[in-house]
Structures are given as structure tokens and as C-alpha cells.
CSV table of C-alpha atoms in Angstrom, one decimal:
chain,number,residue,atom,x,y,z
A,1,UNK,CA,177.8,79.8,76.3
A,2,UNK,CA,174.7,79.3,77.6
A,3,UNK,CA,173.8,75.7,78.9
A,4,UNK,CA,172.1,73.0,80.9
A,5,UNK,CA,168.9,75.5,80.1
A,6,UNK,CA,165.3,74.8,78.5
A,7,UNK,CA,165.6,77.0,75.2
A,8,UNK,CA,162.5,78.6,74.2
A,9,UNK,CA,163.8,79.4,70.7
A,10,UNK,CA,160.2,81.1,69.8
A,11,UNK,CA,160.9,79.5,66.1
A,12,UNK,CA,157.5,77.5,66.5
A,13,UNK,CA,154.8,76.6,68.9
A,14,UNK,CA,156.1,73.1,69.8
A,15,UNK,CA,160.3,74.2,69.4
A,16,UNK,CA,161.2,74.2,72.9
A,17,UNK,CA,164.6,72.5,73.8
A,18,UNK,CA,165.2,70.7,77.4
A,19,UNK,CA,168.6,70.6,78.5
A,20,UNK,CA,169.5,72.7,75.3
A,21,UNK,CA,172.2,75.4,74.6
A,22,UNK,CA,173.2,78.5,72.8
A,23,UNK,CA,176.5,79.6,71.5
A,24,UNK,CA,177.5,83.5,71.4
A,25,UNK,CA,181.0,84.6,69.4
A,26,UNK,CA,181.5,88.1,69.0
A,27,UNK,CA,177.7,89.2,70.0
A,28,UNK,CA,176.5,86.8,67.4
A,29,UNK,CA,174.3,83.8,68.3
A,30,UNK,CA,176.4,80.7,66.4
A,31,UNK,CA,174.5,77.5,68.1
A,32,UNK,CA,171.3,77.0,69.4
A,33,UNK,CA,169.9,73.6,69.6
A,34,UNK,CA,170.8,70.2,72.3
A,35,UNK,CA,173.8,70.8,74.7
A,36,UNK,CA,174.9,67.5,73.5
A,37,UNK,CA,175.3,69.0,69.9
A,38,UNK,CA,177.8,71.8,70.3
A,39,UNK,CA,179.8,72.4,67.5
A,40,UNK,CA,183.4,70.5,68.0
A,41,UNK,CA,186.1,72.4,69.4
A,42,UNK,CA,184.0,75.5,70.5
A,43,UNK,CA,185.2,76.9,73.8
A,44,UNK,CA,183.5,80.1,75.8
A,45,UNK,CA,185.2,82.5,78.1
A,46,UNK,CA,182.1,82.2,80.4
A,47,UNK,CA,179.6,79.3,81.2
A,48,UNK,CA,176.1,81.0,81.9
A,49,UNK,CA,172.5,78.6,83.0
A,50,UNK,CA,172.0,75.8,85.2
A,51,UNK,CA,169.4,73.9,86.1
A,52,UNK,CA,165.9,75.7,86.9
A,53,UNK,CA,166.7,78.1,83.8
A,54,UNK,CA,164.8,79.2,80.8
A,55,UNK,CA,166.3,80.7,77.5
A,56,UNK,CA,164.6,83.3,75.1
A,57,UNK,CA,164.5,85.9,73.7
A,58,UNK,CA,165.3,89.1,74.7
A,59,UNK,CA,161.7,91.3,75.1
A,60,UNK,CA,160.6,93.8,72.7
A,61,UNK,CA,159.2,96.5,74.5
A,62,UNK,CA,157.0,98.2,71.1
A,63,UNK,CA,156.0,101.6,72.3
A,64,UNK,CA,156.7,103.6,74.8
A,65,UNK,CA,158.0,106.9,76.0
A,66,UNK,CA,160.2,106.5,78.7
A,67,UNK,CA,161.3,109.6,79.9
A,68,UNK,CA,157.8,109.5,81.2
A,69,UNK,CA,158.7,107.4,84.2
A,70,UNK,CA,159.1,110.9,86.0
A,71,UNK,CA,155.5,111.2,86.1
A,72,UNK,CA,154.6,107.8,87.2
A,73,UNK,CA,151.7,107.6,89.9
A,74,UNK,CA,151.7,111.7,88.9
A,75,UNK,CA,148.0,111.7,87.2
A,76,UNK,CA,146.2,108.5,87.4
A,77,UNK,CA,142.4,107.4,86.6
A,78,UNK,CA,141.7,110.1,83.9
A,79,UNK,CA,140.4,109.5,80.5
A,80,UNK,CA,143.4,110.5,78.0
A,81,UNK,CA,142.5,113.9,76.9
A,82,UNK,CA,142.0,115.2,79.9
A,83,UNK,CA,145.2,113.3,81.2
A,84,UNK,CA,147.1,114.7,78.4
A,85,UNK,CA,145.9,118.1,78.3
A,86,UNK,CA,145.5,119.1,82.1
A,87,UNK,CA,148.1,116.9,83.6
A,88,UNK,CA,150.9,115.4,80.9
A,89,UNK,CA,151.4,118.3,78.4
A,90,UNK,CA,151.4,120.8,80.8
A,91,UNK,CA,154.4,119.2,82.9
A,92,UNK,CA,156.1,118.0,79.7
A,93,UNK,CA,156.4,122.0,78.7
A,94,UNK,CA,158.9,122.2,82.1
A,95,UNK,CA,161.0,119.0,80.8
A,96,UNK,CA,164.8,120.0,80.5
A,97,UNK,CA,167.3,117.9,78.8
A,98,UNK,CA,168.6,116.1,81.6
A,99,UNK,CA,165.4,115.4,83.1
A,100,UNK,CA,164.7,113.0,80.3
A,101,UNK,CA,168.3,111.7,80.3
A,102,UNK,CA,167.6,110.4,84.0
A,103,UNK,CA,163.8,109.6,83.5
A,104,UNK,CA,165.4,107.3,80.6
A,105,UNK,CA,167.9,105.5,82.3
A,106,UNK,CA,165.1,105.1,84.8
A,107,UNK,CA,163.3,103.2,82.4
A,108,UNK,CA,166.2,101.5,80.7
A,109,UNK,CA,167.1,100.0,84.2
A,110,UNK,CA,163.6,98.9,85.0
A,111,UNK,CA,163.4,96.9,81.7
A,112,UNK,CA,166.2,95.6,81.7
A,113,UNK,CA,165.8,93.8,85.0
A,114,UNK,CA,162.5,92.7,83.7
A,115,UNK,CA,164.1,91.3,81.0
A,116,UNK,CA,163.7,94.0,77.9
A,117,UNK,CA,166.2,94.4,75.5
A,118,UNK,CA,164.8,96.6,72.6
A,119,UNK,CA,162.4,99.5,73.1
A,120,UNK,CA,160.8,102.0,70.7
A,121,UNK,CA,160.6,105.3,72.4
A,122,UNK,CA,159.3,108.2,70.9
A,123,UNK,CA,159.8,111.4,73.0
A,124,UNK,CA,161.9,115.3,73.1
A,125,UNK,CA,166.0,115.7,73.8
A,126,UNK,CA,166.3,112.8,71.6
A,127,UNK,CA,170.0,113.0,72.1
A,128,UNK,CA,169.8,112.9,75.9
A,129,UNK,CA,168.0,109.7,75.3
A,130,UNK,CA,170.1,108.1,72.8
A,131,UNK,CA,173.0,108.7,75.3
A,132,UNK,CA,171.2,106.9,77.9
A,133,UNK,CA,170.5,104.2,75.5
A,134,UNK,CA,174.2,104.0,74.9
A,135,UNK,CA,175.3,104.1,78.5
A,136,UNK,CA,172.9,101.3,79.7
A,137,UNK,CA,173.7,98.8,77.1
A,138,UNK,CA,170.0,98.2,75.9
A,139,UNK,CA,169.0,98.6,72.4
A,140,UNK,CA,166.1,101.0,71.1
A,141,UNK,CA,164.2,102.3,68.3
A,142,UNK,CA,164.1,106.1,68.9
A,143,UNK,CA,162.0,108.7,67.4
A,144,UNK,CA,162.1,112.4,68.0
A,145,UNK,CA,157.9,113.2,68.8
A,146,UNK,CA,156.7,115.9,66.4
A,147,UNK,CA,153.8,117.8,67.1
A,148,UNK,CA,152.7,119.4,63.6
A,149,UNK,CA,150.3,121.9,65.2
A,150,UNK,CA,152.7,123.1,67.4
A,151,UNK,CA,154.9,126.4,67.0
A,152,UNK,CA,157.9,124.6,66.5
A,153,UNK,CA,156.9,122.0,63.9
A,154,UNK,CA,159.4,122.6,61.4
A,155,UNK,CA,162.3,123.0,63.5
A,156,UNK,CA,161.1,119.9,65.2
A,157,UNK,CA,161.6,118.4,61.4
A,158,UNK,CA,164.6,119.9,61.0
A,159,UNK,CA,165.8,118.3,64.5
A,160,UNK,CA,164.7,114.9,63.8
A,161,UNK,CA,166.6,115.1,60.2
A,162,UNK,CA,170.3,116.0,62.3
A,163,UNK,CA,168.9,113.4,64.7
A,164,UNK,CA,168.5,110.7,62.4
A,165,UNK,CA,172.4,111.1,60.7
A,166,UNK,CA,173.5,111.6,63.9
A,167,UNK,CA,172.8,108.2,66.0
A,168,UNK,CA,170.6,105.6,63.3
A,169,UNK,CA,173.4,102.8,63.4
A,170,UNK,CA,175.1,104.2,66.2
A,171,UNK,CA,176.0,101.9,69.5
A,172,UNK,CA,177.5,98.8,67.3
A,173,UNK,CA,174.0,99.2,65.4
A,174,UNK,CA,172.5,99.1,69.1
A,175,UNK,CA,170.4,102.2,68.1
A,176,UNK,CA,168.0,102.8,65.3
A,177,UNK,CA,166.3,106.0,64.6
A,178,UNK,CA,162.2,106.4,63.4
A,179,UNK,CA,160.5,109.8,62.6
A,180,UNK,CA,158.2,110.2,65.1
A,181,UNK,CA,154.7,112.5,64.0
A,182,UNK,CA,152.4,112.3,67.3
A,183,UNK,CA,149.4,111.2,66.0
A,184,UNK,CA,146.6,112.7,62.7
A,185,UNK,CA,145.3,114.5,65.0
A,186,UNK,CA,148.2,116.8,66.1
A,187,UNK,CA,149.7,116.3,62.3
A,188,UNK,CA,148.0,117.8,59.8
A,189,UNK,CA,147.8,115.8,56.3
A,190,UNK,CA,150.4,119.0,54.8
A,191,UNK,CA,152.8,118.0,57.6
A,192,UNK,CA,152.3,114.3,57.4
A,193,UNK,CA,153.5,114.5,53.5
A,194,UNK,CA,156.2,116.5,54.8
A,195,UNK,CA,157.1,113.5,57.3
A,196,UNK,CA,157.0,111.0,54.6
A,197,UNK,CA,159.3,112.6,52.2
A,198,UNK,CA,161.9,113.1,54.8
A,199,UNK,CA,161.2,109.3,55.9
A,200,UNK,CA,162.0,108.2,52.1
A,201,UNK,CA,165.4,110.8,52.2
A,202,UNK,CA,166.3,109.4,55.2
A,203,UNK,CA,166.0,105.5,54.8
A,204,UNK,CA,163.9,104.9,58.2
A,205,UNK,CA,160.2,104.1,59.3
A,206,UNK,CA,157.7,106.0,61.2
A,207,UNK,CA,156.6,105.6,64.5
A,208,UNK,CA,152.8,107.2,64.9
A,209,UNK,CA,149.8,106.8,67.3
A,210,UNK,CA,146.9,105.5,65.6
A,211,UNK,CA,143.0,105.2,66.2
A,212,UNK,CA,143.7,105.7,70.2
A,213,UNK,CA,140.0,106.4,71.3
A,214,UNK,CA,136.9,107.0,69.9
A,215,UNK,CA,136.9,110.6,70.3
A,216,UNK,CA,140.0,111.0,68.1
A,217,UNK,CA,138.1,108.6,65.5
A,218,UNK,CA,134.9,110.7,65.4
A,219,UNK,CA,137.0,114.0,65.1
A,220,UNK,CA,139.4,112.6,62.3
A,221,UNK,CA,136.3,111.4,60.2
A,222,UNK,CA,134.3,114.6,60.9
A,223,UNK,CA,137.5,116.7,60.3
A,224,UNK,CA,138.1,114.6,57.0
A,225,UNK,CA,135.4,112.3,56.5
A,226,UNK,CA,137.4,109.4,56.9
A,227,UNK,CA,139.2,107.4,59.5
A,228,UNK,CA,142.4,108.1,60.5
A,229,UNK,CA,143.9,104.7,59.0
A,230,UNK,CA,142.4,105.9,55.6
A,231,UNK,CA,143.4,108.9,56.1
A,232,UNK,CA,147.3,108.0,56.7
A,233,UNK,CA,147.2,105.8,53.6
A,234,UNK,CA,145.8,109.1,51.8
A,235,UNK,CA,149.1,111.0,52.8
A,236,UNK,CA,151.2,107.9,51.4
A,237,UNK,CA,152.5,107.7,55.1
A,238,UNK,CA,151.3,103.9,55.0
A,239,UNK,CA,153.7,103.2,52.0
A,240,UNK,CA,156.7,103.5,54.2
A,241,UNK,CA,157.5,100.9,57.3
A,242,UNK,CA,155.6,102.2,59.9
A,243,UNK,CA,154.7,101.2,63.3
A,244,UNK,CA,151.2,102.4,64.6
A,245,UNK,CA,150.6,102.7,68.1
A,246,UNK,CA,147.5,101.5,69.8
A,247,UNK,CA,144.9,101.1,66.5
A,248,UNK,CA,142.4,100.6,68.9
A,249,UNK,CA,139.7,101.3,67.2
A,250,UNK,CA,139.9,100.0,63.3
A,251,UNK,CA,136.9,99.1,61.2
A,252,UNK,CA,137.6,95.9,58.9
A,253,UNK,CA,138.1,98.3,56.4
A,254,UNK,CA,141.2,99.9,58.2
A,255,UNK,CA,142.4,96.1,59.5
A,256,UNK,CA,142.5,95.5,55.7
A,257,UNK,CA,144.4,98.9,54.8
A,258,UNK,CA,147.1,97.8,57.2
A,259,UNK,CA,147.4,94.3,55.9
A,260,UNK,CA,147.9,95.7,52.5
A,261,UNK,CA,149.8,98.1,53.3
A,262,UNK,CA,152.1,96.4,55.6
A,263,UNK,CA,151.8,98.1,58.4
A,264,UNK,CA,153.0,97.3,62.0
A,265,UNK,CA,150.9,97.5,65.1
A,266,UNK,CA,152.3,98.2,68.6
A,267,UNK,CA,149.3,97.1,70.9
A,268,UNK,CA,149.6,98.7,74.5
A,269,UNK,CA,146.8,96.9,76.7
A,270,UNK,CA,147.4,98.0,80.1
A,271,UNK,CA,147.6,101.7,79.2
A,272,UNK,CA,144.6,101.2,77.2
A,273,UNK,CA,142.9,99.7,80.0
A,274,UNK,CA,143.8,102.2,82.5
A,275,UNK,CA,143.2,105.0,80.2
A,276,UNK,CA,140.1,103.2,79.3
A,277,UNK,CA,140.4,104.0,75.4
A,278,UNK,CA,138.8,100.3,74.6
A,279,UNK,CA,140.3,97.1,73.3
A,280,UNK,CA,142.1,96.5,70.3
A,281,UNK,CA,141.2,94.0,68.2
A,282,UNK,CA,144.2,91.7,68.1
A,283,UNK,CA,142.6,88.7,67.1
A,284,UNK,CA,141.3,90.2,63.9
A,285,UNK,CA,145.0,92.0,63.2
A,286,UNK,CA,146.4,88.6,63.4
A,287,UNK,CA,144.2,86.8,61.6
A,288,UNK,CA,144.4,89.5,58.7
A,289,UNK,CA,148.2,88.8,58.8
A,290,UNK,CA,149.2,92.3,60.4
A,291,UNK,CA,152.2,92.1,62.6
A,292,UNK,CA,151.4,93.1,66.1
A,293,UNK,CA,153.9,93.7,68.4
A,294,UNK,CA,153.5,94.5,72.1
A,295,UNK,CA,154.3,97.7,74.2
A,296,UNK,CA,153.9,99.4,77.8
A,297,UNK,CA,153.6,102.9,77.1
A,298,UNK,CA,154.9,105.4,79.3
A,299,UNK,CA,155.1,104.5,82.7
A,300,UNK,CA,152.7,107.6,83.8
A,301,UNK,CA,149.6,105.6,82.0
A,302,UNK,CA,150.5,101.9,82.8
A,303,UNK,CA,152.2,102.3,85.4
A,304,UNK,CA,155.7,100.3,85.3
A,305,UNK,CA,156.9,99.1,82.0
A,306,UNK,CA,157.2,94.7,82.5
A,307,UNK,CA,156.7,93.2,79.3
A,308,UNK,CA,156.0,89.9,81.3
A,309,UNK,CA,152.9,91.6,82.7
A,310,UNK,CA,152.0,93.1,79.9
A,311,UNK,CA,152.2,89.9,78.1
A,312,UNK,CA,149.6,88.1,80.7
A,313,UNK,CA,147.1,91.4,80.1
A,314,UNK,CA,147.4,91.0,76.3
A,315,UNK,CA,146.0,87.5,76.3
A,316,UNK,CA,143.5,87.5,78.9
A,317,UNK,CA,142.2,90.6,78.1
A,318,UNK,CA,141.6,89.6,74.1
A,319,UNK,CA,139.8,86.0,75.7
A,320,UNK,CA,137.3,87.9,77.8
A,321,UNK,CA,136.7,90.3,75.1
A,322,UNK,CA,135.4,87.9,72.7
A,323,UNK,CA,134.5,85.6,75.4
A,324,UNK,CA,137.0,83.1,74.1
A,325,UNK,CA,140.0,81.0,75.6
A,326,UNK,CA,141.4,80.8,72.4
A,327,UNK,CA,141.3,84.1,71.5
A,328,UNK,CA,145.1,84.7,72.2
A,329,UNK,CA,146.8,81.8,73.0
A,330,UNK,CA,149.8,82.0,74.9
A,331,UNK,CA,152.3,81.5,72.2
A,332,UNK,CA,150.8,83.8,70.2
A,333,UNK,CA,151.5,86.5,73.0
A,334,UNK,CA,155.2,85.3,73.9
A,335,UNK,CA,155.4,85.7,69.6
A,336,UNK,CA,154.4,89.0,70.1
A,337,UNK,CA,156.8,90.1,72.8
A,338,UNK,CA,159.5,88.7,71.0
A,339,UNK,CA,159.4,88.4,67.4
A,340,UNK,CA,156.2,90.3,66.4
A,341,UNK,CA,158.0,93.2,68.2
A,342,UNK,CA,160.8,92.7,66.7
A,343,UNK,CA,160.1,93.1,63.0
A,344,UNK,CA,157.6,96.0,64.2
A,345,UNK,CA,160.5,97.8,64.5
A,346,UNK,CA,162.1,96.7,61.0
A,347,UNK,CA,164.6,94.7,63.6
A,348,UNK,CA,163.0,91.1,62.5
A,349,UNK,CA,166.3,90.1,60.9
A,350,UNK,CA,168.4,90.9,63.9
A,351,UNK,CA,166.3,90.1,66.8
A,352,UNK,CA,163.4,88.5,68.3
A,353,UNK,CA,164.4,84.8,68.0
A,354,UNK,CA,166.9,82.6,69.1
A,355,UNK,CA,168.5,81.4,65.8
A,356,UNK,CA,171.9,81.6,64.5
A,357,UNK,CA,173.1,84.1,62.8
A,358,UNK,CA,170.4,86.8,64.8
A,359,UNK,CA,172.2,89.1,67.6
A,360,UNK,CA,172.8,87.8,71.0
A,361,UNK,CA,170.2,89.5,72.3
A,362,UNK,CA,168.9,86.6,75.2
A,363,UNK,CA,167.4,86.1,78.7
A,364,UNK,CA,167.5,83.4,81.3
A,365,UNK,CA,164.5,83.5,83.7
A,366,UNK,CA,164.3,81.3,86.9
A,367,UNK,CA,161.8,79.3,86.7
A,368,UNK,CA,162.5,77.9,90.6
A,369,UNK,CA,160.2,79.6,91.8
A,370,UNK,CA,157.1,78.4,93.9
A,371,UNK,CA,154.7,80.6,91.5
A,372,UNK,CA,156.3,78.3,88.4
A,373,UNK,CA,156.0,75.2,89.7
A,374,UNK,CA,155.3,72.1,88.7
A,375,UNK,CA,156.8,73.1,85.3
A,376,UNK,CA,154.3,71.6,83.0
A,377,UNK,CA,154.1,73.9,80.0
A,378,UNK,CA,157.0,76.2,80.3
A,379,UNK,CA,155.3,78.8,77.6
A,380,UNK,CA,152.2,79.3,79.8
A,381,UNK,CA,154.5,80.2,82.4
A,382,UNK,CA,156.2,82.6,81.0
A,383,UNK,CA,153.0,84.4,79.6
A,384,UNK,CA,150.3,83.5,82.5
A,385,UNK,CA,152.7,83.3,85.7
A,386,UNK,CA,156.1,84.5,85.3
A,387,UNK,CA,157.1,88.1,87.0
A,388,UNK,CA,160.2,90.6,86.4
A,389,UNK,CA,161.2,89.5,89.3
A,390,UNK,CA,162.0,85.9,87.9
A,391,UNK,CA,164.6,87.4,85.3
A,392,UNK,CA,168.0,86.3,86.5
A,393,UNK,CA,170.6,87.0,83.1
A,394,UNK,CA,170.4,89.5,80.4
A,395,UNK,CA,172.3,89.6,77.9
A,396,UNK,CA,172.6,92.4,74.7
A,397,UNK,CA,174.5,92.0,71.5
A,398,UNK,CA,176.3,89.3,73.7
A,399,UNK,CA,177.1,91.5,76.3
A,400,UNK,CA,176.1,90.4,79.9
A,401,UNK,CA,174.4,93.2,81.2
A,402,UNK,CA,171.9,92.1,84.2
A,403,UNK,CA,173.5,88.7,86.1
A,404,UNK,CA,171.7,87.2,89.0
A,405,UNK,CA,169.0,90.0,89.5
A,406,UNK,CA,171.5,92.8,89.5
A,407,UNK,CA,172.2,95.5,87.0
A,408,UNK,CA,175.6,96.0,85.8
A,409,UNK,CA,175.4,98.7,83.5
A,410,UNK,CA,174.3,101.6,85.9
A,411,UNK,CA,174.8,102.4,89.4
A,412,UNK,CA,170.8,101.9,90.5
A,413,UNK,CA,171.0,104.4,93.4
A,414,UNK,CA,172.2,107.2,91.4
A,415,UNK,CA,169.9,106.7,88.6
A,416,UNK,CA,167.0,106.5,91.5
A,417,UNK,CA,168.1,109.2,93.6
A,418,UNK,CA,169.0,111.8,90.1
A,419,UNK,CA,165.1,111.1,88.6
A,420,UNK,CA,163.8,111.6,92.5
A,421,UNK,CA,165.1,114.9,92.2
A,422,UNK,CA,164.6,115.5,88.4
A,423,UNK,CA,160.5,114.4,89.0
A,424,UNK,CA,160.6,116.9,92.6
A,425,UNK,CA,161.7,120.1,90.3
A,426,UNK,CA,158.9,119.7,88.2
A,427,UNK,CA,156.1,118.8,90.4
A,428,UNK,CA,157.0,121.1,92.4
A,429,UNK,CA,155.2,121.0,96.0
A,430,UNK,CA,154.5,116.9,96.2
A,431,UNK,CA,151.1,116.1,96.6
A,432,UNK,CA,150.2,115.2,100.6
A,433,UNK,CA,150.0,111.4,100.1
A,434,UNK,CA,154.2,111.8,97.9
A,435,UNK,CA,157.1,110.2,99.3
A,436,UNK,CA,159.4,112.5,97.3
């Protein structure tokens, strides 16, 4: 039981709860609502909250890769091509399996003490990162990254099929599987169909970047004569849940493909920034009735992965783009963190709210801090003030898995001290200003 807590249910704008509580039996939420108004005769093994406490939702951390949290601070301030192809790709081709186990649980420690509970990753040695997924205790979305230009492109099919039967479900349901294709311009339309049928055989969604830059846009539409949203709908990969990373730059036409279509948006605005691929327009999404959810990307083009943050950058960043304070307020970005993530990744059912009936998948942030105080709107501190630091309980399919700051899942110092030497193997020499 959680209790003597301000619940932020994120079930409307104006549903926030003082001195409210929440009720977990068997990893199930069964009460949220007034502390007063327990249900008779219900008794809890453990009493979590207090005073100075805020409850909600577990964060949804959209899109990522984060095995990449090996090359953090590795190759910064470089437009994404050239980050990609002269820095990234070349390092990911020395990536062994256990490399990305450690650079995951890296990442899986880092958000959850920031307070994230669900990821979508897509990445390589899937299984390496479901097994960290398992081991930590978060839950994740996880898509094996297929390249359809690339030697290996149907054995990286046939991978992703075994994959898929082997872990979607697996973890108490904790894990869900995607197919991953990269992006149009790595996937050929041929291999794209070939994506989609297995998609429909397999029961799952697809997890894809989209629109990125403007020099992928101009090369799609001069490759095909049409954008790349028009040109996924084209391949019927659009008629399938999918979740489409970045969709940075969309035309109204392709805002209105998605719409129709369904689709999901995972909006990364720090890594947009710092790759400096433009702004999405969010507003518009939203407005057209697209569900956007929010994401970090990998940590080597953000650079950490705090959905807080990232949460303060969304909404500031779409107000000074259209030169508007009401642009995104800051509901509308918590929604997106939580919920709009959530059924991004087809987990809208399960997740993202506080309601009961949905898995007990909560946080407690400490709000006794001098940064969130006085405590006059409790949802604009969480969006415009609040820092990972401030997470204090988090809790996954009702399982207790951060408690006053500290991680219980994972010993920190060996996950630190196996990814130093994972990142020093492939870097090789450490560049003169390192600390490896």
C-alpha cells in the first residue's frame, strides 16, 4: 500500500488526489483514490509514502537503444550521418554479446533510478538484452534492429522470428517483443513487405525510425518520389501497430497518413536537438489525434536517458518553436511520458495510468526538495522542475525495485565497473581528456 501521498493518477488534467492512496495485490493496482476510502478489511505486507511524496506513473521511456550507453560522451556535436557513419556504425561492428548485456543493464539501472519503468529498445544480441531486462526487473518493448541493405538481412529476419517466440510474454508478461526494420532508408520497400508479413505471422508491432532529417526526406522522395510516411503506408507497414521514431519532418499530408492509419509516434527532443535534425511538430500530431509518446534515444546522442528531463525539453522546446506558451502544456507532456507512451507501445491497457485493474507499475518522487517548493501546482513540477534525482520508490508489476534512491535489483558497482571495461575494449586507446 501506498499512502499519505498526492496521487497524480494522469486520468485527467484536474485528477490529482491529496492525501490519497493506492492499493497493490498480487502486482495488480486494486485502489486508487482518498486514503480515507480504502476498501474495508484490506491489509498490506508493506506501508510505502509519507508526507512530501508524489504518486504516478511509472515513465515510459518510447525509444531508445540502450546498449548505446557504452558510447556515451564517445562522438558528440556531429550531424547524424556523419555521427552514424564515421563514429556509431563503425564501433557497433566491434559489439560482442556481452558488451550489450552490460551496456543494457547500464541503462536499465540509470532509468530506473530516474524513475523509468518501460522502455522500447531496438538494438543487436537481443537475447543478451532481454536477459538484462529480466535481471533488473524493468519492463521493455524490445526489437531486434534489421538493416535490410546489409549482408545479413535475412538471417537478421530469421533471428528476429526465433526472437520473437522466444521472449514476447516472457518475465510475468514483463517483456514484449517488436520487429525492429532501421529506418526506409536502410529497408528497402521488398524487405519492408517482408517485415510486414512476418509482423502479421507473428502477432506484434513494428518499431521503425521515421522522417529523421531532412536529408533522409529529400533522398526517400528522390529515391521514390514520395515521402517516407507515404512511402511506409505504400508497403502496408502502416496497417500494422507501429511505433515511428522521431517523424521529424512530416508534411500535413503525412500527419494525416498517421492519424488514419493509427500510427504511434516516439518523439526524441534532446537527441534531435543535439543531433540538430530539427523539431517535430508535436502540436500538430496531437491535435490530428496521433499518439505521441516520448523517448531519450541512446545515450551516445542525448546524452543520459531521464525521462524527467526529457519531459521539460519536450514542452519548452515545442512553446519556443511556435512562439507559444501553450504550445505543450505541461499535462500534455507528463500524458506523454506516461500514457501516450504507454499505448505507443500497444501497452495502453496495462500501463501508463494509475487506475485499477492496470499493473503496478508506480513511482514516488520527493517533492521536499528546495527546487519543488512551495508546492503550488504539483504537475508543473514534475514536468518544469523535477530531476531523477527526486525519484525516491519504484515500483514494477508491484515489485519494489528502487527504495529511498537505491537500486535493489543490481549491484551498481559491478554493472559500472563491467560496462567501464566493456566501453575500454572497444574504444580502444581513450581519447586524452577519458577517465576510462
Amino acid at each position: 500500500m501506498i499512502r499519505g501521498v498526492t496521487v497524480v493518477p494522469v486520468t485527467g488534467p484536474e485528477a490529482v488526489i491529496r492525501d490519497g492512496a493506492v492499493a497493490v495485490a498480487d502486482g495488480e493496482i486494486v485502489y486508487v483514490g482518498p486514503a480515507d476510502g480504502l476498501p474495508d478489511g484490506f491489509t498490506a505486507d508493506r506501508v510505502l509514502g509519507g508526507p512530501g511524496m508524489v504518486a504516478l506513473p511509472g515513465l515510459v521511456n518510447a525509444h531508445t537503444h540502450a546498449a548505446m550507453t557504452l558510447f556515451r560522451s564517445y562522438a558528440d556535436d556531429l550531424p547524424l550521418m556523419k555521427w552514424l557513419e564515421e563514429a556509431i556504425w563503425p564501433l557497433e561492428q566491434k559489439l560482442i554479446a556481452e558488451d550489450v548485456y552490460w551496456g543494457t543493464l547500464l541503462a536499465c539501472a540509470e532509468m530506473l533510478l530516474g524513475g523509468t519503468t518501460t522502455f522500447a529498445d531496438m538494438y543487436f544480441f537481443m537475447d543478451r538484452v532481454a536477459a538484462a531486462v529480466e535481471k533488473s526487473g524493468i519492463r521493455a518493448s524490445l526489437s531486434r534492429g534489421l538493416i535490410g541493405i546489409a549482408p545479413n538481412a535475412e538471417k537478421a529476419l530469421k533471428e528476429s522470428r526465433a526472437f520473437v517466440r522466444e521472449w514476447h510474454g516472457r518475465a510475468n508478461g514483463r517483456i514484449t517483443c517488436m520487429l525492429g526494420p532501421h529506418a526506409p532508408y536502410t529497408c528497402p520497400p521488398d524487405y519492408l513487405r517482408k517485415v510486414v508479413a512476418m509482423a502479421a505471422e507473428l502477432g506484434v508491432g513494428i518499431h521503425i525510425h521515421v522522417a529523421e532529417t531532412r536529408q533522409e526526406v529529400e533522398g526517400i522522395k528522390k529515391q521514390y518520389g514520395c515521402s517516407p510516411v507515404a512511402l511506409l503506408a505504400e508497403t502496408g507497414l502502416l496497417d500494422l501497430p507501429v511505433l515511428a521514431a522521431h517523424c521529424v519532418h512530416l508534411s500535413p499530408e503525412d500527419i494525416a497518413i498517421l492519424a488514419a492509419k493509427g500510427a504511434a509516434v516516439a518523439h526524441n527532443p534532446e537527441s534531435n536537438m543535439k543531433l540538430a535534425s530539427g523539431i517535430a511538430p508535436v502540436t500538430e500530431l496531437l491535435t490530428a489525434g496521433v499518439t505521441v509518446g516520448l523517448g531519450t534515444d541512446g545515450a551516445a546522442s542525448n546524452n543520459n536517458l531521464d525521462m524527467l528531463e526529457e519531459m521539460r525539453s519536450a514542452a519548452l522546446l515545442q512553446k519556443v518553436a511556435r512562439e507559444d506558451p501553450e504550445a505543450l502544456p505541461a499535462y500534455a507532456a507528463l500524458e506523454m511520458a506516461t500514457i501516450g507512451g504507454a499505448r505507443a507501445l500497444g501497452l495502453g491497457d496495462k500501463i501508463g495510468t494509475l487506475q485499477p485493474g492496470k499493473r503496478a507499475d508506480i513511482i514516488l518522487l520527493n517533492l521536499r526538495r528546495p527546487h519543488l517548493y512551495p508546492p503550488h501546482d504539483v504537475v508543473a513540477h514534475i514536468v518544469y522542475a523535477a530531476q531523477a534525482g527526486d525519484v525516491d520508490t519504484v515500483i514494477v508489476d508491484g515489485n519494489v525495485v528502487v527504495e529511498g534512491g537505491r537500486l535493489l535489483t543490481l549491484d551498481l558497482d559491478t554493472v559500472l565497473d563491467n560496462a567501464r571495461h566493456c566501453a575500454l575494449r572497444l574504444v580502444g586507446k581513450p581519447k586524452a581528456r577519458s577517465l576510462l
